[in-house]
Coordinates of C-alpha atoms in Angstrom, one line a residue:
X54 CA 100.1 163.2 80.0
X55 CA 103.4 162.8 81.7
X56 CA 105.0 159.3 81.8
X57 CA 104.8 158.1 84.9
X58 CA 108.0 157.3 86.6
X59 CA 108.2 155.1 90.0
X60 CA 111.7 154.9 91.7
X61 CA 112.9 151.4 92.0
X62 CA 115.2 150.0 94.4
X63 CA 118.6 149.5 93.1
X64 CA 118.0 145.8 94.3
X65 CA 114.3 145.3 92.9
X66 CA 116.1 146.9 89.7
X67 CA 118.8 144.3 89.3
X68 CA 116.6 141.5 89.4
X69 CA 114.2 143.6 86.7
X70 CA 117.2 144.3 84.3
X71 CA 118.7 140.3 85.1
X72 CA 115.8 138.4 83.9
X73 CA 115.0 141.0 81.1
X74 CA 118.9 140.2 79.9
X75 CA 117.7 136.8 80.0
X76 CA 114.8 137.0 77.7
X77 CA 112.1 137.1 80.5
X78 CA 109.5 139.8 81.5
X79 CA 109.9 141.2 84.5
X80 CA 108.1 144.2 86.8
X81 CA 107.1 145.3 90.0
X82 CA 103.4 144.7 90.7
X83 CA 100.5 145.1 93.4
X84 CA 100.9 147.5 96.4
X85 CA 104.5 148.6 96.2
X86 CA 103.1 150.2 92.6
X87 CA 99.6 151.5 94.0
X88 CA 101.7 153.0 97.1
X89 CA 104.8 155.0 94.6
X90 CA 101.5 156.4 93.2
X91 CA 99.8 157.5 96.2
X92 CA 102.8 159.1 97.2
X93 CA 103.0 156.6 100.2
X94 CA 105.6 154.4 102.7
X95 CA 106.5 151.6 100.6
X96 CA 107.4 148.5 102.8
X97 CA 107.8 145.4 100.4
X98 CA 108.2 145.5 96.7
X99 CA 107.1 142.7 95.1
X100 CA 108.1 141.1 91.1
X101 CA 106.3 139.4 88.6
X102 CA 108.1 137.5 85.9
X103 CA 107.3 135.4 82.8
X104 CA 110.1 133.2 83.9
X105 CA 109.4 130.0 86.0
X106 CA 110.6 129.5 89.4
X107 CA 113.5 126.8 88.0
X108 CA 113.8 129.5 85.0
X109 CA 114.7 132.1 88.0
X110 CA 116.9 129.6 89.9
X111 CA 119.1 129.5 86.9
X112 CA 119.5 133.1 86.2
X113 CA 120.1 133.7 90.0
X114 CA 122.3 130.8 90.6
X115 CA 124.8 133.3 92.2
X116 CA 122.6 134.3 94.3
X117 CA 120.8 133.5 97.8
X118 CA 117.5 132.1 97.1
X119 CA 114.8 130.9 99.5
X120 CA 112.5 128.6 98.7
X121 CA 109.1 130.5 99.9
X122 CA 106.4 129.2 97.8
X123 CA 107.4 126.8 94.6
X124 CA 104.3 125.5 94.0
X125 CA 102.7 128.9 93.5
X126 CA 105.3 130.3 91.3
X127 CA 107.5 132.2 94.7
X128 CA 111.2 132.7 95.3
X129 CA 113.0 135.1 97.4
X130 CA 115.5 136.7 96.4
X131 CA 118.3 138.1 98.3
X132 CA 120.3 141.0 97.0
X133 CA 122.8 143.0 99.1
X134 CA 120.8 141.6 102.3
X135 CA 117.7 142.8 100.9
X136 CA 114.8 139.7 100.2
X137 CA 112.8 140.4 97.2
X138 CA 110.0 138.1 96.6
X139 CA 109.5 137.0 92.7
X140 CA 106.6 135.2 91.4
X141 CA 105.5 133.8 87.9
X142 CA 102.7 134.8 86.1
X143 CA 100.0 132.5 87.3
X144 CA 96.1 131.9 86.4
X145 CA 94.5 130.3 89.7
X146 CA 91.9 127.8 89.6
X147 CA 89.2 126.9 91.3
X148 CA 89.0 128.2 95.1
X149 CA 86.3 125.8 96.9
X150 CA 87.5 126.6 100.4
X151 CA 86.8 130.3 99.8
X152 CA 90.4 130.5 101.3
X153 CA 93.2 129.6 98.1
X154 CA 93.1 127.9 95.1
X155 CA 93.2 124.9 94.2
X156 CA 95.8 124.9 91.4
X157 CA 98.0 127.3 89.7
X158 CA 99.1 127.2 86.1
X159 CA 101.8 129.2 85.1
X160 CA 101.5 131.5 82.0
X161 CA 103.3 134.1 79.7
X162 CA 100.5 137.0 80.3
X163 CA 101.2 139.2 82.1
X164 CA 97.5 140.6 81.6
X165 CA 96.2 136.9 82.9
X166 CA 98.9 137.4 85.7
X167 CA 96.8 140.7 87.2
X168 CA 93.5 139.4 86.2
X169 CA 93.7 137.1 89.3
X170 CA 94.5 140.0 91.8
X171 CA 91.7 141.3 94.3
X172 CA 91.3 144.9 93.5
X173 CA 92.1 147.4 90.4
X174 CA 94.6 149.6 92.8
X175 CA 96.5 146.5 93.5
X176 CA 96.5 145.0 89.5
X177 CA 99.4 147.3 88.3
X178 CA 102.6 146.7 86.9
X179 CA 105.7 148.8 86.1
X180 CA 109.3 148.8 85.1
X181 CA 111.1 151.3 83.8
X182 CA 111.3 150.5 79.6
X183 CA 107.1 149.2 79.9
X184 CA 106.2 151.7 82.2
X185 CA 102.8 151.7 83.6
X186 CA 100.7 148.4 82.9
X187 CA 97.0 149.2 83.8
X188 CA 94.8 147.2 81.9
X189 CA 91.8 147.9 84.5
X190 CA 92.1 151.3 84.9
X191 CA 93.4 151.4 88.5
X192 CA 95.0 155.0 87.9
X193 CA 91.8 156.4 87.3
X194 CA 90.0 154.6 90.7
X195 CA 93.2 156.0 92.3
X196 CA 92.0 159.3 91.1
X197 CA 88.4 159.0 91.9
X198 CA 89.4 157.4 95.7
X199 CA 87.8 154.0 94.8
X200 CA 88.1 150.2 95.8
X201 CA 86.9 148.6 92.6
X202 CA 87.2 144.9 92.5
X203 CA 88.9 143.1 89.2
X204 CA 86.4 141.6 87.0
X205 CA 83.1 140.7 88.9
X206 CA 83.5 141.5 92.7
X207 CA 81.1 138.5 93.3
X208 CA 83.8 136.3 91.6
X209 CA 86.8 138.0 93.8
X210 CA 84.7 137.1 97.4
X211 CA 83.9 133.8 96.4
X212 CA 87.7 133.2 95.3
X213 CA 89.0 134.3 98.6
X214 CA 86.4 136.0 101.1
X215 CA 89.4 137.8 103.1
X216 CA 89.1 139.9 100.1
X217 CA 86.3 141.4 102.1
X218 CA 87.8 142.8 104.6
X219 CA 91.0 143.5 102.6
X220 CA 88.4 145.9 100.8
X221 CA 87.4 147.4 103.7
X222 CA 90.9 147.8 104.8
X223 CA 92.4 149.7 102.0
X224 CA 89.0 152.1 102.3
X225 CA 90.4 152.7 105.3
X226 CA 93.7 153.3 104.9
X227 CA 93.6 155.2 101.9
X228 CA 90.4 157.3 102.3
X229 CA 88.6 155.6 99.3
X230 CA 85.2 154.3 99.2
X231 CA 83.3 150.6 98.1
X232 CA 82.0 151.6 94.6
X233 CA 78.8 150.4 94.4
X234 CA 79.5 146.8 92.8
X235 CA 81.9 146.0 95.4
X236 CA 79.8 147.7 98.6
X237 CA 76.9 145.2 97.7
X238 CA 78.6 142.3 97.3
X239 CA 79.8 142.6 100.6
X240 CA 76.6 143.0 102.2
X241 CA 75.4 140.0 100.5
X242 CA 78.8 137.9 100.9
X243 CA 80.2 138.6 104.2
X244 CA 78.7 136.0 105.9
X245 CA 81.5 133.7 103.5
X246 CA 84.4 135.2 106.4
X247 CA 83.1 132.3 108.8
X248 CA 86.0 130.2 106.3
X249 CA 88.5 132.2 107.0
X250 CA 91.1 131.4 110.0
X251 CA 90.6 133.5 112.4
X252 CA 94.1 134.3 112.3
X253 CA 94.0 136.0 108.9
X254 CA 90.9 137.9 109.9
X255 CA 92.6 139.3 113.5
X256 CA 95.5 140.3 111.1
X257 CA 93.2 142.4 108.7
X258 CA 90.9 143.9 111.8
X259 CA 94.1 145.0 113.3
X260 CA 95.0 147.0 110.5
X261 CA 91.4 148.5 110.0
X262 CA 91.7 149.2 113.9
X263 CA 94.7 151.3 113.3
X264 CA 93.8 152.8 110.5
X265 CA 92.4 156.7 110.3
X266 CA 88.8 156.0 108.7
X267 CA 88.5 153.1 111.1
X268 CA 85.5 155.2 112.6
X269 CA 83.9 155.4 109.1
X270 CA 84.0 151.5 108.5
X271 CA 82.3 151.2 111.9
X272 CA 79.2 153.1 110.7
X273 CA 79.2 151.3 107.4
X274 CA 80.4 147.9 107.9
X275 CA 79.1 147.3 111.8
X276 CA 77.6 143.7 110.7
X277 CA 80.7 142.5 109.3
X278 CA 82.6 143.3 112.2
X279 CA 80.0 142.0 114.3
X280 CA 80.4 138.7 112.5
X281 CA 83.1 138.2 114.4
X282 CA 83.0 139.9 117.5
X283 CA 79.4 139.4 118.1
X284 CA 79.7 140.5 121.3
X285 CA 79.5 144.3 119.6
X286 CA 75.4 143.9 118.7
X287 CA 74.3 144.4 122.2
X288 CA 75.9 147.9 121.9
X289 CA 74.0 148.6 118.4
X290 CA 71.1 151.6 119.7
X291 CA 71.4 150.4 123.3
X292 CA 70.2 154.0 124.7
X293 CA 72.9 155.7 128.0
X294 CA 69.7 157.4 129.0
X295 CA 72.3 159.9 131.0
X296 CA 73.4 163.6 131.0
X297 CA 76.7 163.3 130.1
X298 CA 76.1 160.9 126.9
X299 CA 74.5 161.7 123.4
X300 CA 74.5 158.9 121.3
X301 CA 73.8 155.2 122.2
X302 CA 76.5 153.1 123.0
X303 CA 77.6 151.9 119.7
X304 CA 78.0 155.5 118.5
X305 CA 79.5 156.7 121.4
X306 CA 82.3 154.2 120.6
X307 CA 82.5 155.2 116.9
X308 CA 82.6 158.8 118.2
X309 CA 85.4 157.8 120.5
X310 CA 87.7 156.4 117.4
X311 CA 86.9 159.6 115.7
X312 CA 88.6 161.6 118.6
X313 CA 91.4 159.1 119.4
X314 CA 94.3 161.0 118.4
X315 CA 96.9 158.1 118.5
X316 CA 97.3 155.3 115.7
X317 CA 98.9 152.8 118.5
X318 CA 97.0 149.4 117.8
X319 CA 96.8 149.0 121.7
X320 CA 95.0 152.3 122.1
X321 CA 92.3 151.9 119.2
X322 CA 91.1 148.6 120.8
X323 CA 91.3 150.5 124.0
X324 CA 89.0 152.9 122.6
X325 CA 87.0 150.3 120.2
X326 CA 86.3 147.7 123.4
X327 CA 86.3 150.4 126.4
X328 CA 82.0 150.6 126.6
X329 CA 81.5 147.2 125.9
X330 CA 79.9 146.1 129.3
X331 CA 78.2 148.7 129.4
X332 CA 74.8 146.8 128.1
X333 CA 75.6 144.3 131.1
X334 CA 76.3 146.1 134.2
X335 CA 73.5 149.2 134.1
X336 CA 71.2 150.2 136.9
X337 CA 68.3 152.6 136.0
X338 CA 67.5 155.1 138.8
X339 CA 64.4 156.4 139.9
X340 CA 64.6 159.4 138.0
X341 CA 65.4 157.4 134.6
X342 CA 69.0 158.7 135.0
X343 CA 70.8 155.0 134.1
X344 CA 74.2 154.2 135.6
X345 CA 77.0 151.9 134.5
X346 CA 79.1 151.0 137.9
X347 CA 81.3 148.6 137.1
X348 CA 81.3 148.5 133.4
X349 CA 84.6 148.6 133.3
X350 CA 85.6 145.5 135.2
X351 CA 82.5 143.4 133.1
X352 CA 83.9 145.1 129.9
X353 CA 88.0 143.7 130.8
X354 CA 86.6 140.5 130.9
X355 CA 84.7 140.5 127.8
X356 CA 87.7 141.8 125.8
X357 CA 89.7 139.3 127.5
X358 CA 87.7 136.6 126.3
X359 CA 87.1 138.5 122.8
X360 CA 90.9 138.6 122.3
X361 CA 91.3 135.0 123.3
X362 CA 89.2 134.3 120.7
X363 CA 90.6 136.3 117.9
X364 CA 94.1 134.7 119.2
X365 CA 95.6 138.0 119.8
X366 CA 99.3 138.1 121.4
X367 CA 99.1 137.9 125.1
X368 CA 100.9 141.1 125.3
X369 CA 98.2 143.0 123.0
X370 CA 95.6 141.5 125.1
X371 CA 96.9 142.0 128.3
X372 CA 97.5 145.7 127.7
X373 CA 93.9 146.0 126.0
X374 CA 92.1 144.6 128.8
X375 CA 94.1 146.6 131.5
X376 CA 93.3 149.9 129.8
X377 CA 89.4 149.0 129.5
X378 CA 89.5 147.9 133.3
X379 CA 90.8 151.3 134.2
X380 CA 89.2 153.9 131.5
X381 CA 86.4 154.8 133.8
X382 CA 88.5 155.5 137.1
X383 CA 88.9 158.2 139.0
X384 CA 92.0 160.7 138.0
X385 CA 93.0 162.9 140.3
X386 CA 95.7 166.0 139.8
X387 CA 98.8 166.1 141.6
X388 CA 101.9 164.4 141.2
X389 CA 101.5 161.8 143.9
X390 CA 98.2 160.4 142.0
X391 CA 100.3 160.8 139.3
X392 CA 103.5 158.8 140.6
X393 CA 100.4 156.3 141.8
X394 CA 99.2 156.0 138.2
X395 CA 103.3 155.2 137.2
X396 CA 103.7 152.8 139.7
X397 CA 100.5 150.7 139.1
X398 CA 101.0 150.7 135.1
X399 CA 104.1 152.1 133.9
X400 CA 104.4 155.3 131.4
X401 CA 103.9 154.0 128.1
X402 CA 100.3 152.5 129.7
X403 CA 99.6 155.9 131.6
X404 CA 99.8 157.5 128.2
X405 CA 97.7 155.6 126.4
X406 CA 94.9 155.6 129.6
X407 CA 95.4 159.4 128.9
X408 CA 94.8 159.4 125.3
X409 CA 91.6 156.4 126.1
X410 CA 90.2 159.1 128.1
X411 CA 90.8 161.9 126.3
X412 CA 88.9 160.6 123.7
X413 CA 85.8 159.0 125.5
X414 CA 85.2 162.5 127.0
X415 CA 85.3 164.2 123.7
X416 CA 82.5 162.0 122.5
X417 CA 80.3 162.3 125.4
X418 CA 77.5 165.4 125.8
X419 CA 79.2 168.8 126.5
X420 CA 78.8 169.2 130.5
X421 CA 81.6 169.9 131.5
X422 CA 83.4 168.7 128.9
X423 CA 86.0 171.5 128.2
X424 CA 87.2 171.5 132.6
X425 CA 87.4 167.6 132.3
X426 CA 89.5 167.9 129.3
X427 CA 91.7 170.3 130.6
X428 CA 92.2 167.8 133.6
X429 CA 93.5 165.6 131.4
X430 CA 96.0 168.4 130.3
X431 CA 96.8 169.6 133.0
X432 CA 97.6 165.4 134.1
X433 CA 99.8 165.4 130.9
X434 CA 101.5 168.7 132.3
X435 CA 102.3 167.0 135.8
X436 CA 103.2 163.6 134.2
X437 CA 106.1 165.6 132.1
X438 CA 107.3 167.8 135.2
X439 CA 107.4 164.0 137.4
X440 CA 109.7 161.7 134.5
X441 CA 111.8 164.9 133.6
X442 CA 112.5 165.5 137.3
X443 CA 113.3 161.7 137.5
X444 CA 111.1 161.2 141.0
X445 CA 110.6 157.9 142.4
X446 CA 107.4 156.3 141.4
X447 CA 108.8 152.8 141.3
X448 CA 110.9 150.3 143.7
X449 CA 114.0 150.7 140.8
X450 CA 113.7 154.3 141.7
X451 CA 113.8 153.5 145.4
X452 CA 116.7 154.9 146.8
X453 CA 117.0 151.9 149.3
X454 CA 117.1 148.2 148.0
X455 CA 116.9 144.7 149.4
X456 CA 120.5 144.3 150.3
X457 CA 120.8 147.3 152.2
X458 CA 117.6 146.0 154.2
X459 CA 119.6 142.6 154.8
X460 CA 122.7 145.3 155.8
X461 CA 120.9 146.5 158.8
X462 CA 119.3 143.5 160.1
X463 CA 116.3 142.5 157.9
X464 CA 116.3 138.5 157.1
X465 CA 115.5 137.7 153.7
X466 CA 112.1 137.1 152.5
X467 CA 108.8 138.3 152.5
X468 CA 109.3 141.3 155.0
X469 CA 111.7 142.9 152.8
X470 CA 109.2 143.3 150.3
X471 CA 106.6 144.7 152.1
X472 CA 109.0 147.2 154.0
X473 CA 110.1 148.3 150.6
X474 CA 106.8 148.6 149.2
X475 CA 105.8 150.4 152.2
X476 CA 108.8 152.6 151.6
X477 CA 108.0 153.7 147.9
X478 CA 104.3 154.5 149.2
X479 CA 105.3 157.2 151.8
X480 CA 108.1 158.4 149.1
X481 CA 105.7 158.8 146.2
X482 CA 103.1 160.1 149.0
X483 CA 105.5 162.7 150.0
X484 CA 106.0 161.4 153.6
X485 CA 109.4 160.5 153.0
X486 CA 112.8 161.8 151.3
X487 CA 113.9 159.4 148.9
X488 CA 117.4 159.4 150.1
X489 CA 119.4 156.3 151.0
X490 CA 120.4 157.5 154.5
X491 CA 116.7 159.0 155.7
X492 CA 114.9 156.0 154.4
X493 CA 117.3 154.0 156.5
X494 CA 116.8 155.8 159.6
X495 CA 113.0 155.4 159.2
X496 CA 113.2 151.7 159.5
X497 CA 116.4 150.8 161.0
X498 CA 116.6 148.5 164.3
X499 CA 114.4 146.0 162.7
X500 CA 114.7 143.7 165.4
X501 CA 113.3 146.2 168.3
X502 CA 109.7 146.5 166.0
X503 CA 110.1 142.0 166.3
X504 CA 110.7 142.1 169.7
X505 CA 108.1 144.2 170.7
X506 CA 105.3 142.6 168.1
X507 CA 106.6 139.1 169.2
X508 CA 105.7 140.1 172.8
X509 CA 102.5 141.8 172.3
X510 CA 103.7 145.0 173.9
X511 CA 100.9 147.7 173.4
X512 CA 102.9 151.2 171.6
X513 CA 102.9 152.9 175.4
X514 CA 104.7 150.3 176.8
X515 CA 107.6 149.8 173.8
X516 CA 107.9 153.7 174.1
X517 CA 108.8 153.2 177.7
X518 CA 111.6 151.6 176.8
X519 CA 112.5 152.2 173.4
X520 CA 115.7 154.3 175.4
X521 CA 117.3 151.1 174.1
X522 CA 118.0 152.4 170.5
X523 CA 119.5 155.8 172.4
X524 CA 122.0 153.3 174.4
X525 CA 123.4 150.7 171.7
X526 CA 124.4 151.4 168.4
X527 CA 122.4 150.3 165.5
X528 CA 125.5 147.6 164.8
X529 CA 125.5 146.3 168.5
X530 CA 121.3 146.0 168.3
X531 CA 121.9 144.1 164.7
X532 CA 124.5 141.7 166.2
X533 CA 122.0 141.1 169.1
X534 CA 119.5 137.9 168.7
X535 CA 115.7 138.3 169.0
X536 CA 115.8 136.6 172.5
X537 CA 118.5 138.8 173.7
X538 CA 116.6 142.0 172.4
X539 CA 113.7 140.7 174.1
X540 CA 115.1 140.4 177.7
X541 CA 116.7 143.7 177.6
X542 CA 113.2 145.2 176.7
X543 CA 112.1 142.9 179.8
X544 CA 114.0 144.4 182.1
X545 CA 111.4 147.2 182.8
X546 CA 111.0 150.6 184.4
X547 CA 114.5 150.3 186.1
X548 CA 115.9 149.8 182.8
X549 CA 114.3 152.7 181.5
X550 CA 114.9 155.1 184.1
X551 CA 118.5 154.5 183.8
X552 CA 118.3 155.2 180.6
X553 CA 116.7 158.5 180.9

């Protein structure tokens, strides 16, 4: 068999060959290992060492070194700008929070050192003289696309029970399955995640969520989400009882994470929470045919609550629970639905409502389905043609702004905003031009449309004598006061006749 050989940083190696020159063992270890084998993105690449941490301070005394985690054996060290985190070879103790141990203990085995680690795939080592260190055969679950916990898997959950949805995780990433040890104990022991902070378990659901068999963990593992999102049970076999659905809710959803087509995080909890009033907003007609109006406001509110509780960022949330309020409404093609769509959300939301769509329709019964999908194309088409021809869909794009309002007469304040805003609907309608000079025109003489609505004149009579615009230029009216405005409009049919 051919030696395996892993390229190492030329950082990671200097710190390898350093405290080898110095009579310590040294080696990369855990993911960065499993991923040079999997042919995978390698983000972090971690060292093990015989030495201590004030063995390492001495051999890197030169160096940067942050303090990350003494007491379990952690330094970082920082080469060329690069930090490279380097830990002793440890035995744990006793974990009886379920959560970390109580103690370490340092040691010189390097075998004792991986024994502690949560999965085979993740209890290699290698440097370039040793080579591959595998004392638990995690090449060959690597082969044979399995998660295989180290030792007794009932040990590893009761150590840490994170582990389980670390498990679940790397299925999912990677494509592997539970072998049949590890599978059970996690039916049996998942209950153990109520010790777990519930930041640690949003920060392993998140990558599960954005994962590419996150629709296979649904089906399998369903309860252990649900342990913490119990919200999702009421969706388990609750029927849609409609023409254009197939499965219950539940599978619907799974279906629908199947389908989605983009790996955003904000998108796959678009997807994952978008049905999830459904169960509390239905109405069953009279000819069994049930309904769900409104399931998409009830849902917003449930995955606002849900991500509350999960302590998500409030920009995550806020962009999860928009898209679930909107993934039922009404599209409609053209570009000034389109520009409407821009306006109310912005593009990189549009997008994503797109892709929420795109897959909720693909895992709902076929009526139809092929003409509503091509809606949603033919949406994508008119959405390209709108931000590459640079239309106005927003008041940035407005060709008009406050100060030119204030230029021709508007006070400052609330009016301007509602002018404006009024503005960018007729533009994105296609009522107006959005040029600077034609938008001006439309609502120049400010002080006229005051005069009149601070009189109560009905439109007949402020036609009568709007022949004051036609008389005084737009600078003269400006200069004019309300009161003065007023009593020229008061002068009457005379006036107006003169005019004309």
């Amino acid at each position: 068999m051919k030696k395996l050989k892993i390229e190492i940083p030329s950082g990671a190696n200097e710190i390898i060959h350093s405290l080898q020159n110095n009579g310590y063992e040294a080696f990369l270890v855990g993911g960065c290992v499993r991923d040079s084998i999997l042919g995978r993105p390698i983000h972090d690449y971690d060292i093990t060492t015989s030495a201590t941490p004030d063995e390492m301070m001495k051999v890197f005394k030169d160096k940067r070194i942050i303090e990350t985690g003494l007491q379990h054996g952690t330094i970082t060290i920082v080469i060329n700008g690069e930090g490279y985190e380097v830990t002793t070879y440890r035995i744990d103790g006793n974990y009886s929070d379920s959560r970390r141990p109580d103690s370490v203990t340092f040691t010189r085995s390097l075998e004792e050192d991986l024994k502690r680690r949560d999965f085979t795939i993740n209890a290699m080592a290698y440097n370039d003289e040793a080579g591959l260190i595998d004392p638990f055969n995690g090449m060959e679950d690597i082969k044979y696309n399995k998660i295989r916990c180290v030792g007794r898997a009932e040990d590893r959950f009761s150590e840490d029970a994170l582990r389980i949805l670390r498990a679940i995780r790397f299925a999912s990433q990677l494509g592997f399955v539970l072998e049949p040890d590890t599978d059970w104990n996690i039916s049996k022991m998942y209950k153990n995640l109520e010790n777990i902070s519930i930041e640690r378990i949003n920060s392993e659901f998140c990558k599960i969520a954005a994962s590419s068999d996150f629709c296979v963990q649904m089906v399998l593992y369903h309860e252990v989400f649900s342990l913490f999102i119990p919200e999702i049970k009421d969706m388990f076999g609750f029927q849609q009882n409609n023409p254009y659905h197939m499965y219950d809710v539940w599978n619907h959803t799974v279906h629908a994470i199947e389908y989605c087509e983009s790996d955003d995080l904000v998108t796959r909890l678009t997807v994952f929470f978008h049905d999830i009033g459904k169960p509390h907003c239905y109405q069953d007609g009279e000819d069994g045919i049930r309904h769900f109006k409104g399931h998409g406001r009830v849902g917003a509110d449930m995955t606002d609550k849900i991500m509350k509780r999960l302590r998500f960022d409030n920009d995550t949330r806020e962009k999860v629970v928009e898209l679930v309020y909107y993934h039922d409404a009404t599209f409609e093609v053209g570009k000034k639905y389109i520009k409407r769509w821009l306006n109310k959300i912005g593009e990189e939301q549009f997008r994503r409502l797109l892709n929420v769509r795109r897959a909720d329709i693909k895992a709902q019964a076929d009526i139809n389905q092929e003409t509503r999908l091509q809606k949603i194309d033919n949406i994508g088409y008119i959405l390209q043609e709108v931000l590459q021809d640079d239309e106005c869909f927003s008041l940035k794009d407005l060709a008009v702004n406050g100060k030119d309002l204030i230029t021709i007469g508007y006070k400052p304040g609330k009016e301007i905003g509602e002018v404006l805003n009024n503005l960018l609907d007729s533009v994105i309608s296609g009522e107006y031009i959005n040029e600077k000079e034609k938008l001006l025109e439309y609502i120049k003489k400010p002080v006229l449309t005051t005069a009149r609505n601070s009189m109560g004149c009905d439109e007949n009579w402020y036609n009568s004598y709007f022949a004051i615009k036609e008389t005084f230029s737009i600078e003269e009216i400006n200069s004019m006061s309300d009161k003065e405005v007023e009593n020229l409009v008061r002068l009457g049919d005379s006036m107006s006749e003169a005019f004309y």
